[in-house]
């Protein structure tokens, strides 16, 4: 898994460098917009490749722990959905749903507690940001209704 | 000397009125709370609360706004220590040793030391303003792009000192930070880089979602992955302030006396330079402290000097940043830029004439910073039991709260959904970085310094008639170059010398 992550970094660095070559390296004898990206890209690729070779030579592959991997991915998916619906449903409703679902995942078999917390905490956060700090959070489809 | 005493008396007489003291307390308290909210730093707090001060007289209004400014530095470190989620980038370095202290059950001690360090940093900063403001202002004027470029290189080199575990991975992390910093419009040529047609990426990737993602979300994901959200270690610890274990001893504080002094001075001097700021100051201070320490291996594992150094520095820097603002009218940071806006709104033009025509106002604001720091020390110590309740809460309740606060705090900055996605992406990256020994700190430092380094290099070459020779012909730049050469080559020479000695 470690080598997969390192390879992923290498691929992204190559992509970064390929775009860097579309910018000017030097312009009127001073470094152009491509100077830093090209230098950074080349150095990154060299160092990551070196790290990858070190990992393979040293047999430093570490197994990932599968013990909590299921809940880890569930949390990631729920957070992704939360962001996706944030503007659509509005800050308050999406946060209530997010809070409730995450509490169901981590605070199992405590439905009443989860409902109370799932309502009060998002409401408190919403009041703090929307009314006290006046930051202007998205209302979602409520914006059209009210 | 007589002039300093006169200014001191004048300043104190302005602050020590019931109204101004009340506004100072309110401003400092609000600043502290604002600083705790991830992503919601001083600049956002000052900007949003500016309308509240419209009915006040100018001196009182600026006293309150300045209170928000340095109060936020106190608050930003609280979440760094308790949940590894810095309130802003200046509080990142406080996570290195502050959070490990929480995991060791020393959260109370960490918060108290943080409050003391912030107070000392702020107080020494105020003393330096009183005594040396005009001198520092003259030196700051001598700083042009070549000097700033050298300073950025020194800042990036301090990464060498910070990344002991794996220097290779540290450099890779820093290069990733530099790469992320190239996203946006190139200010010299106007060329959009890596924006992929998105208008939101034109101004680049903000370091707030990156920082909160890497440290806050990354740490949270790591705890879930490793199952430590279930172990309940901290819930059963005695974190009460009645326990002597949760207070730093006088011996510990005296052992770190030079750390307090060094951090404050480094922070102040860095803060004086416009654009340098509290973030760079805190990283500089941490790196230098680690370098000069007799126990460098203890840094990053809950070592008190590792928390004291960045905290004194970032509060010293908030004082330092007031020097160019008050004496030259040049804001050194986003927060002081908004303060400058407030000054102008009230018909005050900061600069050399302000100190002469309105000494009551100028020295009143500076004096208020001393009292504000003292009040914040008291507020923090009183509020610590409430903060410690957060640590005692089962982590399963904190998980959704931390994620929601990080997300909404980040969204509040620029109302950008893309920044929330960046937060999540860097959260996942931060998780892998923690898992595989990369350095999120190096990434953040490079992200902050990268744009400054690139722009100042190119501006220097545009100014120069002798190409790279400009870095040698300017005395301050040459001094920095010599320091950089020492930093880079001294360890090499030392090793060669020791080898020849052994032979």
Short mmCIF file of N, CA, C and O in Angstrom, two decimals, chain B residues 279-345:
data_model
loop_
_atom_site.label_atom_id
_atom_site.label_comp_id
_atom_site.label_asym_id
_atom_site.label_seq_id
_atom_site.Cartn_x
_atom_site.Cartn_y
_atom_site.Cartn_z
N UNK B 279 2.92 32.84 11.02
CA UNK B 279 3.14 31.45 10.59
C UNK B 279 4.62 31.17 10.43
O UNK B 279 5.15 30.20 10.99
N UNK B 280 5.29 32.04 9.69
CA UNK B 280 6.72 31.85 9.46
C UNK B 280 7.46 31.98 10.79
O UNK B 280 8.38 31.21 11.07
N UNK B 281 7.04 32.95 11.62
CA UNK B 281 7.69 33.15 12.92
C UNK B 281 7.62 31.89 13.76
O UNK B 281 8.61 31.48 14.38
N UNK B 282 6.45 31.24 13.80
CA UNK B 282 6.29 30.07 14.66
C UNK B 282 7.15 28.90 14.16
O UNK B 282 7.76 28.19 14.95
N UNK B 283 7.21 28.72 12.83
CA UNK B 283 8.04 27.64 12.29
C UNK B 283 9.53 27.91 12.52
O UNK B 283 10.30 27.01 12.89
N UNK B 284 9.94 29.16 12.27
CA UNK B 284 11.34 29.56 12.49
C UNK B 284 11.74 29.24 13.93
O UNK B 284 12.77 28.62 14.19
N UNK B 285 10.90 29.71 14.84
CA UNK B 285 11.21 29.58 16.26
C UNK B 285 11.32 28.12 16.65
O UNK B 285 12.24 27.72 17.38
N UNK B 286 10.38 27.30 16.18
CA UNK B 286 10.41 25.86 16.50
C UNK B 286 11.68 25.23 15.98
O UNK B 286 12.36 24.48 16.69
N UNK B 287 12.01 25.53 14.71
CA UNK B 287 13.20 24.91 14.10
C UNK B 287 14.48 25.33 14.80
O UNK B 287 15.36 24.51 15.06
N UNK B 288 14.58 26.62 15.11
CA UNK B 288 15.80 27.11 15.76
C UNK B 288 15.90 26.52 17.17
O UNK B 288 16.99 26.12 17.59
N UNK B 289 14.78 26.43 17.86
CA UNK B 289 14.79 25.88 19.22
C UNK B 289 15.25 24.43 19.19
O UNK B 289 16.03 23.98 20.04
N UNK B 290 14.76 23.70 18.20
CA UNK B 290 15.15 22.28 18.07
C UNK B 290 16.64 22.18 17.77
O UNK B 290 17.35 21.30 18.26
N UNK B 291 17.12 23.11 16.96
CA UNK B 291 18.52 23.07 16.55
C UNK B 291 19.45 23.36 17.73
O UNK B 291 20.50 22.75 17.86
N UNK B 292 19.07 24.33 18.57
CA UNK B 292 19.96 24.72 19.66
C UNK B 292 19.76 23.86 20.91
O UNK B 292 20.55 23.93 21.84
N UNK B 293 18.73 23.04 20.92
CA UNK B 293 18.42 22.27 22.12
C UNK B 293 19.44 21.16 22.35
O UNK B 293 19.98 20.58 21.41
N UNK B 294 19.63 20.84 23.64
CA UNK B 294 20.51 19.70 23.97
C UNK B 294 19.73 18.39 23.89
O UNK B 294 20.30 17.31 24.00
N UNK B 295 18.42 18.51 23.73
CA UNK B 295 17.59 17.29 23.65
C UNK B 295 16.71 17.33 22.40
O UNK B 295 15.48 17.28 22.51
N UNK B 296 17.28 17.46 21.22
CA UNK B 296 16.45 17.61 20.02
C UNK B 296 15.58 16.39 19.74
O UNK B 296 14.53 16.51 19.12
N UNK B 297 16.00 15.22 20.24
CA UNK B 297 15.24 13.99 19.97
C UNK B 297 13.90 14.00 20.69
O UNK B 297 12.99 13.25 20.34
N UNK B 298 13.74 14.89 21.67
CA UNK B 298 12.48 14.94 22.42
C UNK B 298 11.42 15.78 21.71
O UNK B 298 10.24 15.70 22.06
N UNK B 299 11.84 16.58 20.75
CA UNK B 299 10.88 17.42 20.04
C UNK B 299 9.93 16.55 19.22
O UNK B 299 10.32 15.56 18.63
N UNK B 300 8.68 16.96 19.22
CA UNK B 300 7.67 16.19 18.49
C UNK B 300 7.05 15.08 19.33
O UNK B 300 6.18 14.35 18.86
N UNK B 301 7.49 14.98 20.60
CA UNK B 301 6.98 13.92 21.46
C UNK B 301 6.39 14.48 22.76
O UNK B 301 6.36 13.80 23.77
N UNK B 302 5.94 15.72 22.71
CA UNK B 302 5.36 16.32 23.91
C UNK B 302 6.39 17.03 24.77
O UNK B 302 6.30 17.01 25.99
N UNK B 303 7.37 17.68 24.11
CA UNK B 303 8.45 18.38 24.82
C UNK B 303 8.02 19.83 25.03
O UNK B 303 7.64 20.51 24.07
N UNK B 304 8.11 20.31 26.28
CA UNK B 304 7.61 21.66 26.58
C UNK B 304 8.22 22.76 25.70
O UNK B 304 7.49 23.61 25.19
N UNK B 305 9.55 22.82 25.53
CA UNK B 305 10.11 23.87 24.67
C UNK B 305 9.55 23.83 23.24
O UNK B 305 9.49 24.86 22.56
N UNK B 306 9.13 22.63 22.79
CA UNK B 306 8.55 22.50 21.45
C UNK B 306 7.20 23.19 21.33
O UNK B 306 6.73 23.49 20.24
N UNK B 307 6.55 23.42 22.48
CA UNK B 307 5.28 24.15 22.48
C UNK B 307 5.52 25.63 22.78
O UNK B 307 4.90 26.51 22.20
N UNK B 308 6.49 25.88 23.70
CA UNK B 308 6.76 27.26 24.11
C UNK B 308 7.30 28.08 22.92
O UNK B 308 6.89 29.22 22.71
N UNK B 309 8.23 27.50 22.16
CA UNK B 309 8.88 28.25 21.07
C UNK B 309 7.88 28.82 20.07
O UNK B 309 7.88 30.03 19.81
N UNK B 310 7.00 27.99 19.45
CA UNK B 310 6.09 28.59 18.47
C UNK B 310 5.06 29.52 19.08
O UNK B 310 4.64 30.50 18.46
N UNK B 311 4.66 29.24 20.33
CA UNK B 311 3.63 30.09 20.94
C UNK B 311 4.16 31.46 21.30
O UNK B 311 3.47 32.46 21.10
N UNK B 312 5.38 31.53 21.83
CA UNK B 312 5.94 32.85 22.12
C UNK B 312 6.17 33.59 20.80
O UNK B 312 5.92 34.79 20.70
N UNK B 313 6.59 32.85 19.78
CA UNK B 313 6.89 33.48 18.49
C UNK B 313 5.64 34.05 17.84
O UNK B 313 5.66 35.17 17.32
N UNK B 314 4.54 33.28 17.83
CA UNK B 314 3.40 33.82 17.08
C UNK B 314 2.77 35.01 17.79
O UNK B 314 2.24 35.92 17.15
N UNK B 315 2.88 35.04 19.13
CA UNK B 315 2.39 36.24 19.83
C UNK B 315 3.37 37.40 19.72
O UNK B 315 2.96 38.57 19.69
N UNK B 316 4.68 37.09 19.69
CA UNK B 316 5.67 38.14 19.44
C UNK B 316 5.45 38.74 18.07
O UNK B 316 5.56 39.96 17.88
N UNK B 317 5.09 37.89 17.11
CA UNK B 317 4.89 38.36 15.74
C UNK B 317 3.66 39.27 15.63
O UNK B 317 3.66 40.21 14.83
N UNK B 318 2.61 39.00 16.42
CA UNK B 318 1.43 39.88 16.35
C UNK B 318 1.80 41.27 16.84
O UNK B 318 1.31 42.27 16.32
N UNK B 319 2.69 41.33 17.85
CA UNK B 319 3.18 42.65 18.29
C UNK B 319 4.06 43.26 17.21
O UNK B 319 3.93 44.45 16.87
N UNK B 320 4.97 42.45 16.66
CA UNK B 320 5.88 42.95 15.62
C UNK B 320 5.15 43.50 14.42
O UNK B 320 5.55 44.50 13.84
N UNK B 321 4.05 42.84 14.04
CA UNK B 321 3.30 43.28 12.85
C UNK B 321 2.68 44.66 13.05
O UNK B 321 2.36 45.34 12.07
N UNK B 322 2.53 45.08 14.31
CA UNK B 322 1.97 46.41 14.56
C UNK B 322 3.00 47.51 14.26
O UNK B 322 2.64 48.66 14.06
N UNK B 323 4.29 47.14 14.23
CA UNK B 323 5.34 48.16 14.01
C UNK B 323 5.23 48.78 12.63
O UNK B 323 5.11 50.00 12.50
N UNK B 324 5.27 47.97 11.53
CA UNK B 324 5.15 48.62 10.22
C UNK B 324 3.79 49.29 10.03
O UNK B 324 3.68 50.30 9.34
N UNK B 325 2.75 48.74 10.70
CA UNK B 325 1.42 49.32 10.55
C UNK B 325 1.38 50.72 11.17
O UNK B 325 0.94 51.69 10.55
N UNK B 326 1.85 50.81 12.41
CA UNK B 326 1.74 52.08 13.14
C UNK B 326 2.77 53.10 12.66
O UNK B 326 2.47 54.28 12.57
N UNK B 327 4.00 52.64 12.38
CA UNK B 327 5.07 53.61 12.09
C UNK B 327 5.16 53.96 10.60
O UNK B 327 5.60 55.06 10.26
N UNK B 328 4.76 53.02 9.73
CA UNK B 328 4.90 53.29 8.30
C UNK B 328 3.57 53.25 7.55
O UNK B 328 3.52 53.58 6.37
N UNK B 329 2.52 52.75 8.24
CA UNK B 329 1.25 52.61 7.54
C UNK B 329 1.24 51.45 6.58
O UNK B 329 0.46 51.41 5.63
N UNK B 330 2.15 50.48 6.79
CA UNK B 330 2.22 49.31 5.89
C UNK B 330 1.70 48.10 6.66
O UNK B 330 2.29 47.71 7.65
N UNK B 331 0.59 47.50 6.20
CA UNK B 331 0.10 46.31 6.92
C UNK B 331 0.99 45.12 6.60
O UNK B 331 1.41 44.95 5.47
N UNK B 332 1.26 44.30 7.63
CA UNK B 332 2.17 43.17 7.43
C UNK B 332 1.45 41.88 7.15
O UNK B 332 2.08 40.86 6.84
N UNK B 333 0.12 41.88 7.30
CA UNK B 333 -0.62 40.63 7.16
C UNK B 333 -2.06 40.97 6.82
O UNK B 333 -2.43 42.14 6.83
N UNK B 334 -2.85 39.94 6.56
CA UNK B 334 -4.27 40.17 6.23
C UNK B 334 -4.97 40.85 7.40
O UNK B 334 -5.77 41.77 7.21
N UNK B 335 -4.65 40.42 8.62
CA UNK B 335 -5.31 40.99 9.80
C UNK B 335 -4.96 42.46 9.97
O UNK B 335 -5.83 43.29 10.21
N UNK B 336 -3.68 42.78 9.81
CA UNK B 336 -3.28 44.19 9.98
C UNK B 336 -3.76 45.03 8.79
O UNK B 336 -3.98 46.23 8.94
N UNK B 337 -3.98 44.40 7.64
CA UNK B 337 -4.56 45.12 6.50
C UNK B 337 -5.98 45.56 6.84
O UNK B 337 -6.40 46.68 6.53
N UNK B 338 -6.72 44.69 7.50
CA UNK B 338 -8.09 45.05 7.89
C UNK B 338 -8.06 46.11 8.99
O UNK B 338 -8.88 47.02 9.01
N UNK B 339 -7.08 45.99 9.89
CA UNK B 339 -6.91 47.03 10.93
C UNK B 339 -6.61 48.37 10.27
O UNK B 339 -7.11 49.41 10.70
N UNK B 340 -5.78 48.33 9.23
CA UNK B 340 -5.47 49.56 8.49
C UNK B 340 -6.75 50.16 7.92
O UNK B 340 -6.96 51.37 7.98
N UNK B 341 -7.60 49.28 7.37
CA UNK B 341 -8.89 49.74 6.85
C UNK B 341 -9.71 50.42 7.94
O UNK B 341 -10.34 51.46 7.70
N UNK B 342 -9.66 49.83 9.15
CA UNK B 342 -10.39 50.42 10.27
C UNK B 342 -9.81 51.79 10.64
O UNK B 342 -10.54 52.74 10.91
N UNK B 343 -8.49 51.89 10.64
CA UNK B 343 -7.83 53.17 10.94
C UNK B 343 -8.35 54.24 9.98
O UNK B 343 -8.72 55.35 10.37
N UNK B 344 -8.34 53.91 8.68
CA UNK B 344 -8.73 54.89 7.66
C UNK B 344 -10.20 55.25 7.80
O UNK B 344 -10.59 56.40 7.60
N UNK B 345 -11.01 54.24 8.16
CA UNK B 345 -12.44 54.48 8.35
C UNK B 345 -12.69 55.52 9.43
O UNK B 345 -13.64 56.31 9.36
#
